[in-house]
Backbone as XML, in Angstrom:
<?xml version="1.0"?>
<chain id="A" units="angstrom">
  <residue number="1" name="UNK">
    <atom name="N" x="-6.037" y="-1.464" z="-3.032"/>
    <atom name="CA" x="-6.139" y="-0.967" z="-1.664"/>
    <atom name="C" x="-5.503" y="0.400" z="-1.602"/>
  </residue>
  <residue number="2" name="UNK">
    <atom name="N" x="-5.438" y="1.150" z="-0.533"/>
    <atom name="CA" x="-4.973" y="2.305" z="-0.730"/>
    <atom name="C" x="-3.967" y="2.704" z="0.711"/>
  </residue>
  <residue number="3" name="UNK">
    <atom name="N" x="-3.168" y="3.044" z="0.007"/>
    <atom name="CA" x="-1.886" y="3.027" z="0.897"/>
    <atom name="C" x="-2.073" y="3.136" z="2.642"/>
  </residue>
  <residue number="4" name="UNK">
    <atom name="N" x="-2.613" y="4.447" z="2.380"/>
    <atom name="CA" x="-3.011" y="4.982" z="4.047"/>
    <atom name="C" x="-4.066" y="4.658" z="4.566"/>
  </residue>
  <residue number="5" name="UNK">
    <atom name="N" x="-4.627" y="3.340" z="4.356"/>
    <atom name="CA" x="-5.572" y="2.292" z="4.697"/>
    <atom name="C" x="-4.397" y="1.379" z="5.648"/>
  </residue>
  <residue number="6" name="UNK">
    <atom name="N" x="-3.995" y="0.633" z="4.323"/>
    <atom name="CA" x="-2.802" y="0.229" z="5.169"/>
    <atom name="C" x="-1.758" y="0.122" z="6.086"/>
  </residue>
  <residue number="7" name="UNK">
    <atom name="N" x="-1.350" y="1.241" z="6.003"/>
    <atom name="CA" x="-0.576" y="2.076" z="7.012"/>
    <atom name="C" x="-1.256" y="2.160" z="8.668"/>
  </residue>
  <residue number="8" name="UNK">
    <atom name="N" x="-2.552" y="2.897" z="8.834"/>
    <atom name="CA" x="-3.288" y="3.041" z="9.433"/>
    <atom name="C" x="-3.858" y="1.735" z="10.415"/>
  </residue>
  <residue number="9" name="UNK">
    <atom name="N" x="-4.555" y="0.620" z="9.314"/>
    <atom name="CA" x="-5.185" y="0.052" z="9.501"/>
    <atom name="C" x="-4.464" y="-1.592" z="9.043"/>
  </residue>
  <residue number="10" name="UNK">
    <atom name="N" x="-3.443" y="-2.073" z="9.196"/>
    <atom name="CA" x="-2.989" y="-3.571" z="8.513"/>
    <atom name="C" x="-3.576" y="-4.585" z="8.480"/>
  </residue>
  <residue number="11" name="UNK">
    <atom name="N" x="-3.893" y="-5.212" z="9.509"/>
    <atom name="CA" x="-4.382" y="-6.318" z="9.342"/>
    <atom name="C" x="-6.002" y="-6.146" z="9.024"/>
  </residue>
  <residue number="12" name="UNK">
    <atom name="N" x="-6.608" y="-5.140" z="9.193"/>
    <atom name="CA" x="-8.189" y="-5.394" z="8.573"/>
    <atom name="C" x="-8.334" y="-5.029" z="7.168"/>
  </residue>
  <residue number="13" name="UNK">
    <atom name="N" x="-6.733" y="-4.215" z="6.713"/>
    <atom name="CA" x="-6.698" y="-3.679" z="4.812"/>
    <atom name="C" x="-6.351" y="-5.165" z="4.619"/>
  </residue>
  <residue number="14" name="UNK">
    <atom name="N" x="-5.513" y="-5.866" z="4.830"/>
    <atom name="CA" x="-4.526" y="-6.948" z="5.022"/>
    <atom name="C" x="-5.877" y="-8.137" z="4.135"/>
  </residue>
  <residue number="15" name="UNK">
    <atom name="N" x="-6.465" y="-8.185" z="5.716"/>
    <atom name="CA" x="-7.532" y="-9.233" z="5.678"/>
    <atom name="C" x="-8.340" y="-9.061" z="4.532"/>
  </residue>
  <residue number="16" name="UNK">
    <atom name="N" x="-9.037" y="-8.097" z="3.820"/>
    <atom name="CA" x="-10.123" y="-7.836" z="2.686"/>
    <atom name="C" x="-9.385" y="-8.606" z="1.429"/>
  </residue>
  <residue number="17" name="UNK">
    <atom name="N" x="-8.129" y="-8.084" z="1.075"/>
    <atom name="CA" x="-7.297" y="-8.463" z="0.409"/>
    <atom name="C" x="-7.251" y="-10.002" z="0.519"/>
  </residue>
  <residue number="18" name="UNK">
    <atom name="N" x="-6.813" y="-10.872" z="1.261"/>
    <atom name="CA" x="-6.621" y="-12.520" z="1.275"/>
    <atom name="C" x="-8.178" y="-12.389" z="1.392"/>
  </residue>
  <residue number="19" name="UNK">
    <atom name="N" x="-9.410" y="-12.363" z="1.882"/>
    <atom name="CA" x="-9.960" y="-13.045" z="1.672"/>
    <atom name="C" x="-11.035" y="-12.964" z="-0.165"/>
  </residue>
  <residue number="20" name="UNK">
    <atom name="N" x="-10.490" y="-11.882" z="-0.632"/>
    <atom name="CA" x="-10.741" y="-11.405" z="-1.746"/>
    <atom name="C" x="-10.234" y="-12.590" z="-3.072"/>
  </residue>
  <residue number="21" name="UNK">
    <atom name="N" x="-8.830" y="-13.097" z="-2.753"/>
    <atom name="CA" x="-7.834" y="-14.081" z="-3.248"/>
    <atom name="C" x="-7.830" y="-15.353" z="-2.646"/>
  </residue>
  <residue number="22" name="UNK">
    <atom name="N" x="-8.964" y="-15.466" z="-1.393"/>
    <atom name="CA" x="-9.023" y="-16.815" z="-1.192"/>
    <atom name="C" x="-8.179" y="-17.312" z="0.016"/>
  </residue>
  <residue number="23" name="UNK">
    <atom name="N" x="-7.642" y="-16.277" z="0.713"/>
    <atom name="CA" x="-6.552" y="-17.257" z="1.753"/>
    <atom name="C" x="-7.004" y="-16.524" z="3.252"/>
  </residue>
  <residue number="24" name="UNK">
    <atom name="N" x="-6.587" y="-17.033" z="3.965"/>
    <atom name="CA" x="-6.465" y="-16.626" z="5.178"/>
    <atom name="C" x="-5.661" y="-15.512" z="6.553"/>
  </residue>
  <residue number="25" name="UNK">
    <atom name="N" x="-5.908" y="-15.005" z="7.074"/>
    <atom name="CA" x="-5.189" y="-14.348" z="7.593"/>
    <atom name="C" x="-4.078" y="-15.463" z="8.468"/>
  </residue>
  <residue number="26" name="UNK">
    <atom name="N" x="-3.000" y="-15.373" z="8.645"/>
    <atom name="CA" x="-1.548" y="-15.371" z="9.380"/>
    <atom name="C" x="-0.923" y="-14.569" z="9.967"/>
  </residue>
  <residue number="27" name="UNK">
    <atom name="N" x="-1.327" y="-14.541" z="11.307"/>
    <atom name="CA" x="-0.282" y="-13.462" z="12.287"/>
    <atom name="C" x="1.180" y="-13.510" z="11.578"/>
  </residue>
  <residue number="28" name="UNK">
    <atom name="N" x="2.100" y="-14.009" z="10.977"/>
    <atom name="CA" x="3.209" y="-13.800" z="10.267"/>
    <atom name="C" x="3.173" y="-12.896" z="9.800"/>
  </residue>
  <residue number="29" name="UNK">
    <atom name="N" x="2.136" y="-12.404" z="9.238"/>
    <atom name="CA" x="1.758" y="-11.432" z="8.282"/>
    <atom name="C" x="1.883" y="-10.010" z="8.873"/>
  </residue>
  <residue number="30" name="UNK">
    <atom name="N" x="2.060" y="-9.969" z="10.002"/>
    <atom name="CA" x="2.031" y="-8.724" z="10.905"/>
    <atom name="C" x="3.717" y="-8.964" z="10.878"/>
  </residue>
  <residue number="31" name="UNK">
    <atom name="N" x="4.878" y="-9.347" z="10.759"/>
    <atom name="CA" x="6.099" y="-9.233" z="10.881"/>
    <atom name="C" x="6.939" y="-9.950" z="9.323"/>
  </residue>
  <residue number="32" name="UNK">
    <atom name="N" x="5.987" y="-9.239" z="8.016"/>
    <atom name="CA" x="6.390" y="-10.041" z="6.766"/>
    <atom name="C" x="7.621" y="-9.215" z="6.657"/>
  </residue>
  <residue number="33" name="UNK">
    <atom name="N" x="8.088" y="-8.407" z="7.598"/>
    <atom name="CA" x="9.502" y="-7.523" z="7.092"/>
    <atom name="C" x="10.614" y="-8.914" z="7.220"/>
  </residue>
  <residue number="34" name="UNK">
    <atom name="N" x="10.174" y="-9.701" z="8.458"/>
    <atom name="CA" x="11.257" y="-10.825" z="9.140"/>
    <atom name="C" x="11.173" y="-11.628" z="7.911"/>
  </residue>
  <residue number="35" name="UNK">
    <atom name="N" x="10.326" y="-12.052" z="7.174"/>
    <atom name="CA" x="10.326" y="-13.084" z="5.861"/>
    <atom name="C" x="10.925" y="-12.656" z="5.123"/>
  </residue>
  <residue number="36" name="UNK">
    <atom name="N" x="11.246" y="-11.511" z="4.563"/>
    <atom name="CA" x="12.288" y="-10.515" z="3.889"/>
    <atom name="C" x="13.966" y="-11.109" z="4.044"/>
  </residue>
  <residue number="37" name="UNK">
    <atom name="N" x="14.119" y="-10.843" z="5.290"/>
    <atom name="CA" x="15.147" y="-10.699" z="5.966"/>
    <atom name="C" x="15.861" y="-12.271" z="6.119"/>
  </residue>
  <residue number="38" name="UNK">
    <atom name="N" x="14.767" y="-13.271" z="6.265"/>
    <atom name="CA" x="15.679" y="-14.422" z="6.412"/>
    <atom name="C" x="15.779" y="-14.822" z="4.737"/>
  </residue>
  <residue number="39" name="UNK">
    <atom name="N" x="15.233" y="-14.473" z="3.983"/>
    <atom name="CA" x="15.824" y="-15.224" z="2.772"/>
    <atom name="C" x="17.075" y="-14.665" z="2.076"/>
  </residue>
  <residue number="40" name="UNK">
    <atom name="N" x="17.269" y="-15.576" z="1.146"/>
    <atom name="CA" x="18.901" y="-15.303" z="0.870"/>
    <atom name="C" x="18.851" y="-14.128" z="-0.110"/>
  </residue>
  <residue number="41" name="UNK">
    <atom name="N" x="17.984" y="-14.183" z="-1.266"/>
    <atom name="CA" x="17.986" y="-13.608" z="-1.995"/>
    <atom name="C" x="16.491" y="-12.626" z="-2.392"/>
  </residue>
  <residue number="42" name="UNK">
    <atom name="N" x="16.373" y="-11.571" z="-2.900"/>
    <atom name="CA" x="15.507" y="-10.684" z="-2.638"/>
    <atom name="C" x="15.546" y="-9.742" z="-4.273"/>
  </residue>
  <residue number="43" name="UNK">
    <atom name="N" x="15.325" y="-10.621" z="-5.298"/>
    <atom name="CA" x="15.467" y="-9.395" z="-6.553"/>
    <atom name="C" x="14.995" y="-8.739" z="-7.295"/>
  </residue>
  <residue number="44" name="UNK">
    <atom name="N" x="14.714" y="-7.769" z="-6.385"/>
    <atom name="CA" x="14.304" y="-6.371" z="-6.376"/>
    <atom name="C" x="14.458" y="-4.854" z="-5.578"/>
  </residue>
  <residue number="45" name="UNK">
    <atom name="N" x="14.425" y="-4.035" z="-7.155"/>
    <atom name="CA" x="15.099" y="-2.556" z="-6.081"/>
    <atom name="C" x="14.463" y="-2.321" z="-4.916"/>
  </residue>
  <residue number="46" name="UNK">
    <atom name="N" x="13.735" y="-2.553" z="-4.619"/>
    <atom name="CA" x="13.013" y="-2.246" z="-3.264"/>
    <atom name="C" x="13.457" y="-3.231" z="-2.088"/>
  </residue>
  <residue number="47" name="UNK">
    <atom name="N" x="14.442" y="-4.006" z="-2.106"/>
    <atom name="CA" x="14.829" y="-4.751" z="-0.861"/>
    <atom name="C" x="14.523" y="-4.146" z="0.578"/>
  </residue>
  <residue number="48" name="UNK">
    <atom name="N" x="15.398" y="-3.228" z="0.341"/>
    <atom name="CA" x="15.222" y="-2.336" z="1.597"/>
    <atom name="C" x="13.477" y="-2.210" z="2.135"/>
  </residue>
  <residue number="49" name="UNK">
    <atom name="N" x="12.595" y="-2.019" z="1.097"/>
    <atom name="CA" x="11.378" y="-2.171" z="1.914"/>
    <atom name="C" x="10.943" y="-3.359" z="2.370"/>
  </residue>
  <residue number="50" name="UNK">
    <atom name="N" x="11.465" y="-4.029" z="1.793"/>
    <atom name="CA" x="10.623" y="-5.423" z="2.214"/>
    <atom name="C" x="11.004" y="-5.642" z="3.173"/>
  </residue>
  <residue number="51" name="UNK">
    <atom name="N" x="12.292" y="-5.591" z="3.581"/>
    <atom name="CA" x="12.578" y="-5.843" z="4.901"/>
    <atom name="C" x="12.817" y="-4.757" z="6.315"/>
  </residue>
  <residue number="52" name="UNK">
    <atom name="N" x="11.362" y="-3.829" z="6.133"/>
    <atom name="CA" x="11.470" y="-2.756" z="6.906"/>
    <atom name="C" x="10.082" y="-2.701" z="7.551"/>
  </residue>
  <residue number="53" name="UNK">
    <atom name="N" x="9.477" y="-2.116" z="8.481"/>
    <atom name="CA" x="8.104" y="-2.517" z="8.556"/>
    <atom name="C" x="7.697" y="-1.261" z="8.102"/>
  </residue>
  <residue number="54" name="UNK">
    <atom name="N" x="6.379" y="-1.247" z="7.850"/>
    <atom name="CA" x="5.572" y="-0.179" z="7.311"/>
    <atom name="C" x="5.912" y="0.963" z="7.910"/>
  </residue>
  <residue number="55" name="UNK">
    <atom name="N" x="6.026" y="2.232" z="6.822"/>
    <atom name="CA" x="6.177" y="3.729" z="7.590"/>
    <atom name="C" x="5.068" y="4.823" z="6.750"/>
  </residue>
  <residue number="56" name="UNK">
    <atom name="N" x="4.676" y="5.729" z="7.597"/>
    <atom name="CA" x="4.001" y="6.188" z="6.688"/>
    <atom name="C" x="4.384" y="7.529" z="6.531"/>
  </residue>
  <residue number="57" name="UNK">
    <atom name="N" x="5.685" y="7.909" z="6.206"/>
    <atom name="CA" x="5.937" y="9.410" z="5.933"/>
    <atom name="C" x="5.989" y="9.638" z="4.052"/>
  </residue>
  <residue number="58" name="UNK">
    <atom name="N" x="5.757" y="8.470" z="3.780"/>
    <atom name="CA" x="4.881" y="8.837" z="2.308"/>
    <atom name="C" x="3.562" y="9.128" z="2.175"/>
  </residue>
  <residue number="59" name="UNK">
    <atom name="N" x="3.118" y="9.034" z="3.034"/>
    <atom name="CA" x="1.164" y="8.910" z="3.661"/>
    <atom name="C" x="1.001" y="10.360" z="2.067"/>
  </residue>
  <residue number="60" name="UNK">
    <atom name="N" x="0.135" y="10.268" z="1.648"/>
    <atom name="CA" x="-0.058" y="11.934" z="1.264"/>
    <atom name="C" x="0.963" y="11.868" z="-0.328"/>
  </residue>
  <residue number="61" name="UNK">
    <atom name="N" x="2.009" y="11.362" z="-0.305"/>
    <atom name="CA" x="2.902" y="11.541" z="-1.285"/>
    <atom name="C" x="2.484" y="12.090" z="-2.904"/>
  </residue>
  <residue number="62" name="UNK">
    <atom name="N" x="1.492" y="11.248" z="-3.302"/>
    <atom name="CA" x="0.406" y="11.460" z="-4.470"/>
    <atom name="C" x="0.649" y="12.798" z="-4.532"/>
  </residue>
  <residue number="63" name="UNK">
    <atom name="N" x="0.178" y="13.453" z="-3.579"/>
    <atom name="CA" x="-0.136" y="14.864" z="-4.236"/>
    <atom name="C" x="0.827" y="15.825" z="-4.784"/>
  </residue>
  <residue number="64" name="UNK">
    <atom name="N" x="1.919" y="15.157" z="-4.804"/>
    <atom name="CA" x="3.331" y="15.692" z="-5.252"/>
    <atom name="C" x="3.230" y="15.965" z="-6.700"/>
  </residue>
  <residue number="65" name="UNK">
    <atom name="N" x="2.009" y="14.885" z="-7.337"/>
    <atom name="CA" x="2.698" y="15.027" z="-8.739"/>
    <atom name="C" x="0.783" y="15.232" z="-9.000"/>
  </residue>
  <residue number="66" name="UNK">
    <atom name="N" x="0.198" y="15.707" z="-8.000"/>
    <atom name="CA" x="-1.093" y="16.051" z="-8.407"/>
    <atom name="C" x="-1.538" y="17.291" z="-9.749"/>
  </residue>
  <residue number="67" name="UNK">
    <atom name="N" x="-0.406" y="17.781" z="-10.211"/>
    <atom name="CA" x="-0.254" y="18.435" z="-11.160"/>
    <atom name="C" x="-0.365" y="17.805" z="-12.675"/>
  </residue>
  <residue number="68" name="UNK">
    <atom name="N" x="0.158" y="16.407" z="-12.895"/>
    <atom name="CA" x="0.538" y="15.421" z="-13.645"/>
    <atom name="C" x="-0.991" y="14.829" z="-14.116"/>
  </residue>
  <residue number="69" name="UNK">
    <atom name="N" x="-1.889" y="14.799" z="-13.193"/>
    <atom name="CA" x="-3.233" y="14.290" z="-13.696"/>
    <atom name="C" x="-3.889" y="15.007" z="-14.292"/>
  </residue>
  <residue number="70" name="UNK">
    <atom name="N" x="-3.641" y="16.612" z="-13.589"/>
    <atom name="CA" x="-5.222" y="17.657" z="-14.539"/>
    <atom name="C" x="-5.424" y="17.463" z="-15.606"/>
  </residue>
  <residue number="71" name="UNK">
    <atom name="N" x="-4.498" y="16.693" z="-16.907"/>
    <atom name="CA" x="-5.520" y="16.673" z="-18.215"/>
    <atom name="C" x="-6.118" y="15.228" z="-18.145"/>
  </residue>
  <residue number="72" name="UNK">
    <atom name="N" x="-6.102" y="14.669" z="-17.130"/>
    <atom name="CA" x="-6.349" y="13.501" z="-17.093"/>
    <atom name="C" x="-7.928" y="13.176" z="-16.174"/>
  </residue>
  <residue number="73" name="UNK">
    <atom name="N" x="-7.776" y="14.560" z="-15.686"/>
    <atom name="CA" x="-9.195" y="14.708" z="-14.260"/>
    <atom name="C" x="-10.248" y="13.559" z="-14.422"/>
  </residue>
  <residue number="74" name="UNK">
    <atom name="N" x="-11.056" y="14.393" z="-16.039"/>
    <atom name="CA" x="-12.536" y="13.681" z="-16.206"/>
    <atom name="C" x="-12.110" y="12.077" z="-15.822"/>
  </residue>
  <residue number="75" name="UNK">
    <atom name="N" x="-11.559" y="11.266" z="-16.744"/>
    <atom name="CA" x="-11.539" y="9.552" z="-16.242"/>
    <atom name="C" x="-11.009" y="9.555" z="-15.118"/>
  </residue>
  <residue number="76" name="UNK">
    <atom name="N" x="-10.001" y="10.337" z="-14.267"/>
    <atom name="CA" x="-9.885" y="9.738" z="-12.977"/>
    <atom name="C" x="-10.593" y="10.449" z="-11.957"/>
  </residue>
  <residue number="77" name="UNK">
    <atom name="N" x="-11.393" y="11.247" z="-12.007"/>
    <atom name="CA" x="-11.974" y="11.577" z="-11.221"/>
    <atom name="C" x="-13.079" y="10.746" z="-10.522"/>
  </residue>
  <residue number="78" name="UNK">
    <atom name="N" x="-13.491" y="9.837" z="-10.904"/>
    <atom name="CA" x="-14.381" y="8.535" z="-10.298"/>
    <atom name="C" x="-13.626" y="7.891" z="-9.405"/>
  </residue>
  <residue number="79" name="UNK">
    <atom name="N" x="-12.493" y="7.538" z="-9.853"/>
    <atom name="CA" x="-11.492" y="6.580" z="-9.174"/>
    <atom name="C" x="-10.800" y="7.714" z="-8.077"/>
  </residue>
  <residue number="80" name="UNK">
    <atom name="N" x="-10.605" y="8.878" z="-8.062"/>
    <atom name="CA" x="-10.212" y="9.749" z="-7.161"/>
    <atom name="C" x="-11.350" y="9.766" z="-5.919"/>
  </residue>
  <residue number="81" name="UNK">
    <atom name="N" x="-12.456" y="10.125" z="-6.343"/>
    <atom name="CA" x="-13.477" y="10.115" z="-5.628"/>
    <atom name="C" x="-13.609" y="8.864" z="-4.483"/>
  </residue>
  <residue number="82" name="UNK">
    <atom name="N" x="-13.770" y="7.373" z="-5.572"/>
    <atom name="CA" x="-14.203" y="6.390" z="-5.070"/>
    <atom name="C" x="-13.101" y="5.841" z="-3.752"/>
  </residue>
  <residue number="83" name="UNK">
    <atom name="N" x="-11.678" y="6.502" z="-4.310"/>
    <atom name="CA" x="-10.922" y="6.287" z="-2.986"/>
    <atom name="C" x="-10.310" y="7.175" z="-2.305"/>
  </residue>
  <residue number="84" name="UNK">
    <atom name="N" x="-11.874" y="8.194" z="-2.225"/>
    <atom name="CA" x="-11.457" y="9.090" z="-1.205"/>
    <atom name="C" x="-9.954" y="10.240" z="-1.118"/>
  </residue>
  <residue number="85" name="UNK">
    <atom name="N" x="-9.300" y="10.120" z="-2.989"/>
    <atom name="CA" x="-8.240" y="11.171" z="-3.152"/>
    <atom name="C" x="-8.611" y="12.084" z="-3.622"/>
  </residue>
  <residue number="86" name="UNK">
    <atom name="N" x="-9.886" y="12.706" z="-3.228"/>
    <atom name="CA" x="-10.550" y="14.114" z="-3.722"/>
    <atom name="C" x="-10.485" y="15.292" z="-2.953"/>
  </residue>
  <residue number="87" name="UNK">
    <atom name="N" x="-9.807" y="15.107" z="-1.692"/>
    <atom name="CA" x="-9.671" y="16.165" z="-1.238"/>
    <atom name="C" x="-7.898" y="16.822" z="-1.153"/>
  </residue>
</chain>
């Protein structure tokens, strides 16, 4: 999926995803920061996100290291294209 789909759009990026894997949508799912938050333990560096709700001032971030791909263009350039990181 692609980030600023998500961001944008949650529960219909959300939804493609479970029903892709077979499950269902759960309004819970719109407040999974609170599922974060009540468990005891959480191990991984990213705690802090999990229990934060979505932000999107990374929106865009990619292009930070858009320098890092040019010898890489030809094979990702399909996959750039196909999700719309071509411009």
């Amino acid at each position: 999926i692609k980030y600023e789909h998500l961001i944008s759009n949650f529960q219909q990026t959300t939804t493609k995803v479970l029903n892709f894997i077979g499950l269902e949508w759960d309004d819970k799912l719109l407040e999974f920061y609170k599922t974060g938050r009540s468990r005891n333990k959480i191990m991984t560096p990213s705690y802090s996100q999990v229990t934060e709700h979505l932000y999107n001032h990374a929106e865009g971030r990619w292009k930070n290291y858009s320098d890092k791909f040019k010898e890489n263009t030809n094979f990702l350039e399909q996959w750039l294209t196909h999700y719309s990181y071509d411009n």
